[in-house]
Amino acid sequence: MSKCVKKSIKNVTFLSVIVFIVLAAAIVIGAIFGFNKSATVTDAKTLTVSMDSYVYQTKLDDVKDECDACLKGLDVNYVSYGEKTSGNDVSLGEGEIVYSFDKGTDISIAKAALEYRLAEISADGAAYDGFYFSVKSGTEEVTATLASGYVLRSVIAGLVFAVLALIYSWIRFRRLGIAGVVAISIVLGMGLTAGIIALTRIVVTEAVSYVIAGAGLLTAIGTMLTLGKIYSNCKSAEGDLTESFESGVACKEIATGSVALAVAVVFAAILAGTAMAWFATAALVAIAVSAFLGIYYVPALYWPVRKLEDKRIDAKAKYKYRGAEKSSKASEETPTEESVQD
Amino acid sequence: MGKKKSVVLMTLLTIVIVVLCAITAFPTFAIPGTVKKWQPAVMQIDAGMDISGGYYAYYYPEGVIPETEYDAMSAEQKADYVSAGEGSSLYFNVKDYDIVDLENNVTEEFQASFDAAVEAVTNRFQAKDYAEFRVAVVDGYSMKVTVPASEVTTQMTAFQNAAHAIGMFSYLGKLTLTMDGEMVSVLKDADVTASDLISSVKVKDKYDNTMLKIGFTSKGREALDEFTASEAKNLEFKVGDVTVLTITADHISGSTVEYYMATNTERRYVETFAILLKSAINEPVEDITFKSISESEILHFEPIFGKNTLLMLYVAILAVMVALIAFAIVTMNKFGVVNMYVTLSYFIITALCYVFISGGVLPLTFGGVFTFLIGLVLVNVLHARTYKAIKAEFAKGRTVESSVKDGYKKTIMGVIDVYSVLLLGALAMLIGVAGMHMLAIQALICIITGAFCNLAWGRAINYVFFSTCKSISSKYKYFRFVREEDDDDE
């Protein structure tokens, strides 16, 4: 058990301040700027490079490489996609590559550069001599990318998750303190993940909601492992609460699992390409947040709650009414002066 | 269990796992002597837009044309058109349409009609519950709609489903009822609209088929009665000038119409009709129509970042699984081999469920991959946790058998707690719509499979494998335990 983890158990105030500062900053940034959306899901400017069907069928990758090289030299951010085919029949299709840029980008230079380059490669004697290319600019204003009620119902689902987890934990551990900490940690897991993604301006698509849901699940795993272990340690240990907490944090399981998952996500992103890069980055945030909560914050949050609960239980036990039968049994067991003398 | 029985069971289990792995993931190859190809289950999965691309189309209002169409015109034809503005790729027909005024500015009427059309079309796609989609206004006066290529159903391909929705949702206009082309009398009153006649449009499932159920008001009942009493054969439901639905008297029951589509009775297909009819009733858009969309105008795009995204994802998942299995075998010896069987079982069950609990319902998105990876790592972590508990019990001086028993006993509640809370989380996520709802179903698959693997399957496999160890040393070797000879054990 690292010293860092041991120290953190009694430092809920410090950790809470960090958590709430991050959340507050995220709320402010989120309210003003929202998430940093990818050009594919937000208003964008587009450049569409069209070519005839023969070029599309035989030379599309080469033409795309030419266009990509041209745009890279201009240092503009863009997303590119698509070859266009007509419906189901590839042979009928024209080729089209669509480049999407942030709506604030001045694409006139990019358009001119592409037109110049395509004119070069289709000039007399050049590689695509006689072939026709055209570059068309346009603007796209997105009106919808999410089903109606998506955000509201996802938020409700997250809150319902926390409530169900609270009820389960309350029934399972018969302590409202643990149940409350479980619910709070799940909400924090999702909230912090969303907040950090908004703060760090990680590029997102609608898939960010999946990352936030995943953060809730990961936080639940770490929280249940840690609190379950602390609970059973406290039950079996005689009075040493600190030792129960320090040995109860599921540090190794959470750390190992988080590292394994992070490596898996990074590896998937490397192989799958840029498609998954931003999703993987957001997923790494979710993994880090859930690990932080499971190893550091949840035990620290539960520490004062447990102490308060134990104090209340002890106080109740002191004044607890014991029935006549129990009292007489107790007095039989207690040696009296006469019996001692005997 | 006797050693011989254990060995037989192990062999059978291994054969079953290998066969199922092959069915799930063996790479595609051409079957010799035929034109068919073997395709593993994982390549039959419906994948979301980021992974397998989608379809898109442009909606152009009548009188608006794109630059490519303008460029192909003769000089004489071009004279009838003006540009929609600097930098725009659209042109307005000024001869036959009142889109612009004398100063070539877009009229308020056209702007209002177009804005209403955008809102109606957007609401239709939002109601369709796609996991991913995109509706955008292009250059101010045309629309671009994008849907995923993952809506594969039993009766229709992904393209057919996309073409159907894109085509249907382009229809604008109010809903009218006609009897063999003649409008019903009730609607001839200018103050009466379809919303006065129709109270509800629903999709109803019955015996594995889906029908459209339209409820009529008392005023609507008059229209139905007029139709049934007349000599007309068909009652047509028209959106603008387009007939979207034709029924006969047989479909009418009191003030309800129940209609099974002749061409297709799948839910996703029928839903499109319901959404269109509701939209035409509740937010009719008049004074503007979009040009009809032919199938050749519906365009396909590859996944945003490459054709092989899905294949590369599978390679990555395979590499992760191999790494987890190798690590487990190195650290836990034969108990790690048990972990290998558990990991492969988890992969097979979740992959087959992802593929076959589908019908276009569960496209694989990055969220589904992430959930799968969470479950995969969790299964391995909890298995390692059990090993740690067994080792701790052994360190107290217990026999191997009682260490195994106590190790499982001490960890079972922790495993149950984790999976119970995850199950509740996945059930809560079912409240979400579209992609979140689909992710919830995928999460349920992963969680239930993981729970089965950790709580029952892993233990059963361990029991079978461990039964082959009869001597003390083999039992120690099984778990990579080291202890001095203990006379009591013998």
PDB file of C-alpha atoms in Angstrom, chain A residues 188-281:
ATOM      1  CA  LEU A 188     -18.712  12.181  -9.621  1.00  0.00           C
ATOM      2  CA  GLY A 189     -17.167   9.649 -11.997  1.00  0.00           C
ATOM      3  CA  MET A 190     -19.464  10.668 -14.821  1.00  0.00           C
ATOM      4  CA  GLY A 191     -19.409  14.362 -13.955  1.00  0.00           C
ATOM      5  CA  LEU A 192     -15.634  14.632 -13.610  1.00  0.00           C
ATOM      6  CA  THR A 193     -15.057  12.742 -16.858  1.00  0.00           C
ATOM      7  CA  ALA A 194     -17.419  15.022 -18.765  1.00  0.00           C
ATOM      8  CA  GLY A 195     -15.906  18.046 -17.076  1.00  0.00           C
ATOM      9  CA  ILE A 196     -12.290  17.178 -17.789  1.00  0.00           C
ATOM     10  CA  ILE A 197     -13.099  16.384 -21.426  1.00  0.00           C
ATOM     11  CA  ALA A 198     -14.763  19.807 -21.754  1.00  0.00           C
ATOM     12  CA  LEU A 199     -11.902  21.555 -19.889  1.00  0.00           C
ATOM     13  CA  THR A 200      -9.096  19.964 -21.881  1.00  0.00           C
ATOM     14  CA  ARG A 201     -10.969  20.619 -25.173  1.00  0.00           C
ATOM     15  CA  ILE A 202     -10.607  17.025 -26.332  1.00  0.00           C
ATOM     16  CA  VAL A 203     -12.321  16.753 -29.705  1.00  0.00           C
ATOM     17  CA  VAL A 204     -15.588  14.855 -29.320  1.00  0.00           C
ATOM     18  CA  THR A 205     -18.397  13.421 -31.364  1.00  0.00           C
ATOM     19  CA  GLU A 206     -21.686  12.013 -30.065  1.00  0.00           C
ATOM     20  CA  ALA A 207     -19.631   9.020 -28.896  1.00  0.00           C
ATOM     21  CA  VAL A 208     -18.502  11.065 -25.877  1.00  0.00           C
ATOM     22  CA  SER A 209     -21.743  10.000 -24.195  1.00  0.00           C
ATOM     23  CA  TYR A 210     -20.525   6.394 -24.384  1.00  0.00           C
ATOM     24  CA  VAL A 211     -17.293   7.388 -22.652  1.00  0.00           C
ATOM     25  CA  ILE A 212     -19.220   9.117 -19.864  1.00  0.00           C
ATOM     26  CA  ALA A 213     -21.445   6.053 -19.418  1.00  0.00           C
ATOM     27  CA  GLY A 214     -18.297   3.898 -19.361  1.00  0.00           C
ATOM     28  CA  ALA A 215     -16.854   6.180 -16.671  1.00  0.00           C
ATOM     29  CA  GLY A 216     -19.901   5.510 -14.521  1.00  0.00           C
ATOM     30  CA  LEU A 217     -19.478   1.760 -14.914  1.00  0.00           C
ATOM     31  CA  LEU A 218     -15.729   1.874 -14.214  1.00  0.00           C
ATOM     32  CA  THR A 219     -16.210   4.044 -11.126  1.00  0.00           C
ATOM     33  CA  ALA A 220     -18.863   1.634  -9.849  1.00  0.00           C
ATOM     34  CA  ILE A 221     -16.404  -1.261 -10.219  1.00  0.00           C
ATOM     35  CA  GLY A 222     -13.617   0.478  -8.306  1.00  0.00           C
ATOM     36  CA  THR A 223     -15.970   1.789  -5.625  1.00  0.00           C
ATOM     37  CA  MET A 224     -17.603  -1.570  -4.938  1.00  0.00           C
ATOM     38  CA  LEU A 225     -14.245  -3.366  -4.815  1.00  0.00           C
ATOM     39  CA  THR A 226     -12.800  -0.848  -2.349  1.00  0.00           C
ATOM     40  CA  LEU A 227     -15.818  -0.340  -0.126  1.00  0.00           C
ATOM     41  CA  GLY A 228     -16.654  -4.043  -0.069  1.00  0.00           C
ATOM     42  CA  LYS A 229     -13.164  -4.830   1.129  1.00  0.00           C
ATOM     43  CA  ILE A 230     -13.202  -2.042   3.741  1.00  0.00           C
ATOM     44  CA  TYR A 231     -16.592  -3.239   4.977  1.00  0.00           C
ATOM     45  CA  SER A 232     -15.451  -6.841   5.430  1.00  0.00           C
ATOM     46  CA  ASN A 233     -12.177  -5.690   7.057  1.00  0.00           C
ATOM     47  CA  CYS A 234     -14.089  -3.534   9.525  1.00  0.00           C
ATOM     48  CA  LYS A 235     -16.381  -6.415  10.328  1.00  0.00           C
ATOM     49  CA  SER A 236     -13.581  -8.849  11.097  1.00  0.00           C
ATOM     50  CA  ALA A 237     -11.087  -6.402  12.634  1.00  0.00           C
ATOM     51  CA  GLU A 238     -11.333  -5.526  16.284  1.00  0.00           C
ATOM     52  CA  GLY A 239     -11.401  -1.742  16.572  1.00  0.00           C
ATOM     53  CA  ASP A 240      -8.557  -0.710  14.258  1.00  0.00           C
ATOM     54  CA  LEU A 241     -10.375   1.379  11.695  1.00  0.00           C
ATOM     55  CA  THR A 242      -7.246   2.839  10.134  1.00  0.00           C
ATOM     56  CA  GLU A 243      -5.808  -0.574   9.414  1.00  0.00           C
ATOM     57  CA  SER A 244      -9.139  -1.742   7.958  1.00  0.00           C
ATOM     58  CA  PHE A 245      -9.204   1.227   5.602  1.00  0.00           C
ATOM     59  CA  GLU A 246      -5.563   1.072   4.576  1.00  0.00           C
ATOM     60  CA  SER A 247      -5.675  -2.623   3.777  1.00  0.00           C
ATOM     61  CA  GLY A 248      -9.149  -2.320   2.270  1.00  0.00           C
ATOM     62  CA  VAL A 249      -8.356  -0.047  -0.671  1.00  0.00           C
ATOM     63  CA  ALA A 250      -8.423  -2.293  -3.758  1.00  0.00           C
ATOM     64  CA  CYS A 251      -5.322  -0.530  -5.021  1.00  0.00           C
ATOM     65  CA  LYS A 252      -3.750  -3.396  -6.946  1.00  0.00           C
ATOM     66  CA  GLU A 253      -6.964  -4.553  -8.626  1.00  0.00           C
ATOM     67  CA  ILE A 254      -7.997  -1.047  -9.690  1.00  0.00           C
ATOM     68  CA  ALA A 255      -4.494  -0.058 -10.817  1.00  0.00           C
ATOM     69  CA  THR A 256      -3.934  -3.293 -12.740  1.00  0.00           C
ATOM     70  CA  GLY A 257      -7.338  -3.165 -14.354  1.00  0.00           C
ATOM     71  CA  SER A 258      -6.976   0.513 -15.261  1.00  0.00           C
ATOM     72  CA  VAL A 259      -3.549   0.015 -16.784  1.00  0.00           C
ATOM     73  CA  ALA A 260      -4.698  -3.052 -18.735  1.00  0.00           C
ATOM     74  CA  LEU A 261      -7.766  -1.210 -20.035  1.00  0.00           C
ATOM     75  CA  ALA A 262      -5.741   1.898 -20.902  1.00  0.00           C
ATOM     76  CA  VAL A 263      -3.207  -0.179 -22.836  1.00  0.00           C
ATOM     77  CA  ALA A 264      -6.050  -1.974 -24.640  1.00  0.00           C
ATOM     78  CA  VAL A 265      -7.701   1.301 -25.618  1.00  0.00           C
ATOM     79  CA  VAL A 266      -4.442   2.886 -26.783  1.00  0.00           C
ATOM     80  CA  PHE A 267      -3.558  -0.209 -28.796  1.00  0.00           C
ATOM     81  CA  ALA A 268      -6.994  -0.253 -30.415  1.00  0.00           C
ATOM     82  CA  ALA A 269      -6.600   3.429 -31.279  1.00  0.00           C
ATOM     83  CA  ILE A 270      -3.143   2.880 -32.809  1.00  0.00           C
ATOM     84  CA  LEU A 271      -4.405   0.091 -35.034  1.00  0.00           C
ATOM     85  CA  ALA A 272      -7.831   1.497 -35.880  1.00  0.00           C
ATOM     86  CA  GLY A 273      -6.323   4.829 -36.775  1.00  0.00           C
ATOM     87  CA  THR A 274      -7.395   8.400 -36.289  1.00  0.00           C
ATOM     88  CA  ALA A 275     -11.020   7.271 -36.199  1.00  0.00           C
ATOM     89  CA  MET A 276     -10.597   6.101 -32.666  1.00  0.00           C
ATOM     90  CA  ALA A 277      -7.861   8.468 -31.511  1.00  0.00           C
ATOM     91  CA  TRP A 278     -10.093  11.094 -29.968  1.00  0.00           C
ATOM     92  CA  PHE A 279     -12.463   8.525 -28.546  1.00  0.00           C
ATOM     93  CA  ALA A 280      -9.483   6.735 -27.001  1.00  0.00           C
ATOM     94  CA  THR A 281      -8.229   9.978 -25.480  1.00  0.00           C
TER      95      THR A 281
END
